[in-house]
Tab-separated table of C-alpha atoms in Angstrom:
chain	number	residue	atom	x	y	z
A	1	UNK	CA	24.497	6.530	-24.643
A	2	UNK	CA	27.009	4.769	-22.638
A	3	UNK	CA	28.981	5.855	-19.215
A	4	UNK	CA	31.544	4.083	-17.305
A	5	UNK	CA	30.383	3.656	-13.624
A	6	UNK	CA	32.962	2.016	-11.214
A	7	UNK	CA	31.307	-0.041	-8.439
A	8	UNK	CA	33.326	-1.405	-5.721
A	9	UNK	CA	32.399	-5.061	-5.286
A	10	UNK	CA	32.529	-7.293	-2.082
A	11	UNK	CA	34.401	-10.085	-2.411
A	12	UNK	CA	31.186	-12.382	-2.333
A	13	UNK	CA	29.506	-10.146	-4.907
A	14	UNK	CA	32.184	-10.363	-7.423
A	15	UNK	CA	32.253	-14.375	-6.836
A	16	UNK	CA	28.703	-14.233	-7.424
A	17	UNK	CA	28.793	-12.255	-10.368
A	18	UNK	CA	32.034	-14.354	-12.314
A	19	UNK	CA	29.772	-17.325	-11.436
A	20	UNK	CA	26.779	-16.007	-13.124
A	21	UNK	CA	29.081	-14.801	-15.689
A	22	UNK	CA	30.338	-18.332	-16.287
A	23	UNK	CA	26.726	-19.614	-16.164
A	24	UNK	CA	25.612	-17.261	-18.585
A	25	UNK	CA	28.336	-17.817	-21.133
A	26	UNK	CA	29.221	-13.717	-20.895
A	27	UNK	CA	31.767	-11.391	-19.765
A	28	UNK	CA	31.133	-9.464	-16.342
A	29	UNK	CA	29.852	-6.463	-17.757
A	30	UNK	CA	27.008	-8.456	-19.727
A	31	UNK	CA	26.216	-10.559	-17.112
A	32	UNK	CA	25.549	-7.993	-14.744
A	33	UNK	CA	23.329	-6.228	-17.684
A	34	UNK	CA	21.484	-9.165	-17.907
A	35	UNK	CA	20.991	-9.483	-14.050
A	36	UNK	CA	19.807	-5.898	-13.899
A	37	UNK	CA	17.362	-6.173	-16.872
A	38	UNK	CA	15.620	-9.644	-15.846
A	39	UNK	CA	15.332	-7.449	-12.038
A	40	UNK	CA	13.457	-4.880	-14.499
A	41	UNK	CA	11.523	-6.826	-15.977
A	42	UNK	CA	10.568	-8.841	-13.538
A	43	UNK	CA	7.969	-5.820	-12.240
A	44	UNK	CA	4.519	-4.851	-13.536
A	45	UNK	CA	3.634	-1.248	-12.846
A	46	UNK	CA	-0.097	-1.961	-11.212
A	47	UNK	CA	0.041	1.825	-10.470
A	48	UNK	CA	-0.119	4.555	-7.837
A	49	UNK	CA	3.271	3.123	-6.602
A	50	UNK	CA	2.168	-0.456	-6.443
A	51	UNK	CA	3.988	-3.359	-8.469
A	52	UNK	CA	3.778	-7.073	-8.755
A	53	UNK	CA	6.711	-8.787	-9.024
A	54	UNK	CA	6.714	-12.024	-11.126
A	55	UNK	CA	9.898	-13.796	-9.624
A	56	UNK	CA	8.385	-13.889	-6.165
A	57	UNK	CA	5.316	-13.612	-7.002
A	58	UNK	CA	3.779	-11.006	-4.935
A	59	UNK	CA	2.258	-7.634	-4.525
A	60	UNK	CA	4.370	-4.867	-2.843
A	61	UNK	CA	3.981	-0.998	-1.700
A	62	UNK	CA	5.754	2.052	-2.948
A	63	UNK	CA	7.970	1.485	-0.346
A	64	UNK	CA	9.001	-2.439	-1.440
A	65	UNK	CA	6.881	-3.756	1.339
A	66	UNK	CA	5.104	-7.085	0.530
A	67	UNK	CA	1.338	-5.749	0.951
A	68	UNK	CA	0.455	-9.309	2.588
A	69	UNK	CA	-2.112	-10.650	-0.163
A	70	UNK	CA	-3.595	-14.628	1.465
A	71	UNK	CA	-3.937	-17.167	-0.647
A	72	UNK	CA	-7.341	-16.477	-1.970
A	73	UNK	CA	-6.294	-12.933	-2.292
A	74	UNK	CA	-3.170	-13.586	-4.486
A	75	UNK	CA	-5.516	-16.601	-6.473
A	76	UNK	CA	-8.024	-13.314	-7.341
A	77	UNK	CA	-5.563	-11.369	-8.609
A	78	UNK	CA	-3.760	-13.890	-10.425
A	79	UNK	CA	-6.996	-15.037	-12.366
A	80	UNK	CA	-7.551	-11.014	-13.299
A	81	UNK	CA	-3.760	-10.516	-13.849
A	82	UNK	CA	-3.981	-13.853	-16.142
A	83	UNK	CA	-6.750	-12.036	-18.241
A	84	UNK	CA	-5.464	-8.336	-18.245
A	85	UNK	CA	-7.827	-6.782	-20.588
A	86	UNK	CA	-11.499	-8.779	-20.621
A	87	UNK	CA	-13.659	-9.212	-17.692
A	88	UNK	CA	-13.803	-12.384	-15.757
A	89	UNK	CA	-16.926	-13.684	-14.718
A	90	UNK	CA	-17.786	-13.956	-11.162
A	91	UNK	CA	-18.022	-17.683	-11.660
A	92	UNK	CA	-14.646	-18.018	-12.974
A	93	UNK	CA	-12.911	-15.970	-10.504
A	94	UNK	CA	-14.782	-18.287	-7.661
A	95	UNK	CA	-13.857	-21.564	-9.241
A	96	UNK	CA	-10.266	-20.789	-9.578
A	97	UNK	CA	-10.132	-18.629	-6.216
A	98	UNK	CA	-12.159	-21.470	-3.965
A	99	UNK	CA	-11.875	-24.446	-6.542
A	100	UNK	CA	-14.650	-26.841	-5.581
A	101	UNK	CA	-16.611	-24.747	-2.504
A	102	UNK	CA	-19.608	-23.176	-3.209
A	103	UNK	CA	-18.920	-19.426	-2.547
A	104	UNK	CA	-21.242	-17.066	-2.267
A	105	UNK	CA	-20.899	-13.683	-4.326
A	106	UNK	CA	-20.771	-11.636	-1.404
A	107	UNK	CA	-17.634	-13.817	-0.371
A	108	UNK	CA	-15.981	-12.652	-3.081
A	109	UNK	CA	-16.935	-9.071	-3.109
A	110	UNK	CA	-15.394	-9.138	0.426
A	111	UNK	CA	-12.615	-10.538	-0.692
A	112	UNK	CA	-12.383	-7.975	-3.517
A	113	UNK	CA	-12.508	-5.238	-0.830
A	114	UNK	CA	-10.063	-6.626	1.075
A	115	UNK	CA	-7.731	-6.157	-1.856
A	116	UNK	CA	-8.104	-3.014	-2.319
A	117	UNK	CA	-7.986	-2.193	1.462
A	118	UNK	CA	-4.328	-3.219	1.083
A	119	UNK	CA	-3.589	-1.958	-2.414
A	120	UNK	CA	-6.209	0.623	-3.925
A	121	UNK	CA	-9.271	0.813	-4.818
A	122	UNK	CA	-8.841	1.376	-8.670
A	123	UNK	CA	-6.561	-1.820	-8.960
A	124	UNK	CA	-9.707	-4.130	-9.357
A	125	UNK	CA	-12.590	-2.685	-11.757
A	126	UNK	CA	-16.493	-3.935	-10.985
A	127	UNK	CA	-18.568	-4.654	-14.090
A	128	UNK	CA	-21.799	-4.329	-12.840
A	129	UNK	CA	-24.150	-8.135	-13.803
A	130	UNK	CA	-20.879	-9.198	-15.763
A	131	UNK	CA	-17.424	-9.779	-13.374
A	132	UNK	CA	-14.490	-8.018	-12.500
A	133	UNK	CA	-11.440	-6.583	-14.351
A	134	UNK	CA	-7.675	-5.661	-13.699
A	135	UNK	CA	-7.549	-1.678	-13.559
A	136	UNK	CA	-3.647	-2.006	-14.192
């Protein structure tokens, strides 16, 4: 299924986009394809209108605002995100979250809730005795 669809380019946008173009070793129309698609794919659905973007690396809102994930935070959700699927041991999740301090499990479970306080609570699934899970 393919439609023509005119867009009226800036001057710096259609610089931009016969650079790329250039870079890419395409014509115009591909490149810009190819800029849309890796934009696509570049989010993971975590649901209810939350996504994490891989390019920037971050968690953001159904409205595209960054949800404001710390360090720690975004270390927690990378280590789940990392093993999408199994459940991560509470040990494992500490080590990679705090590296070398000894944190306490109710450090972490605080840390859990935070994340869902900014996200949702289904987004991070508790394994009772055996870890944690991505709920994405």
């Amino acid at each position: 299924m393919s439609s023509n669809i005119s867009i009226d380019l800036t001057k710096d946008m259609e610089r931009f986009l016969k650079s790329k173009s250039k870079e890419f070793n395409l014509s115009i129309e591909d490149t810009l394809k190819e800029i849309l698609s890796q934009q696509i794919d570049s989010r993971l659905d975590l649901g209810k209108g939350f996504y994490y973007d891989k390019v920037v690396k971050k968690v953001f809102d159904k409205k595209n605002n960054d949800v404001g994930l710390t360090k720690t935070q975004m270390s927690i959700f990378h280590t789940l995100l990392k093993n999408r699927n199994t459940i991560v041991d509470v040990e494992t999740i500490k080590k990679n979250a705090w590296k070398d301090k000894n944190t306490s499990i109710f450090t972490l479970r605080n840390m859990i809730k935070q994340i869902r306080d900014k996200t949702f609570y289904g987004l991070i699934k508790s394994h009772s005795s055996r870890g944690y899970s991505a709920g994405f």
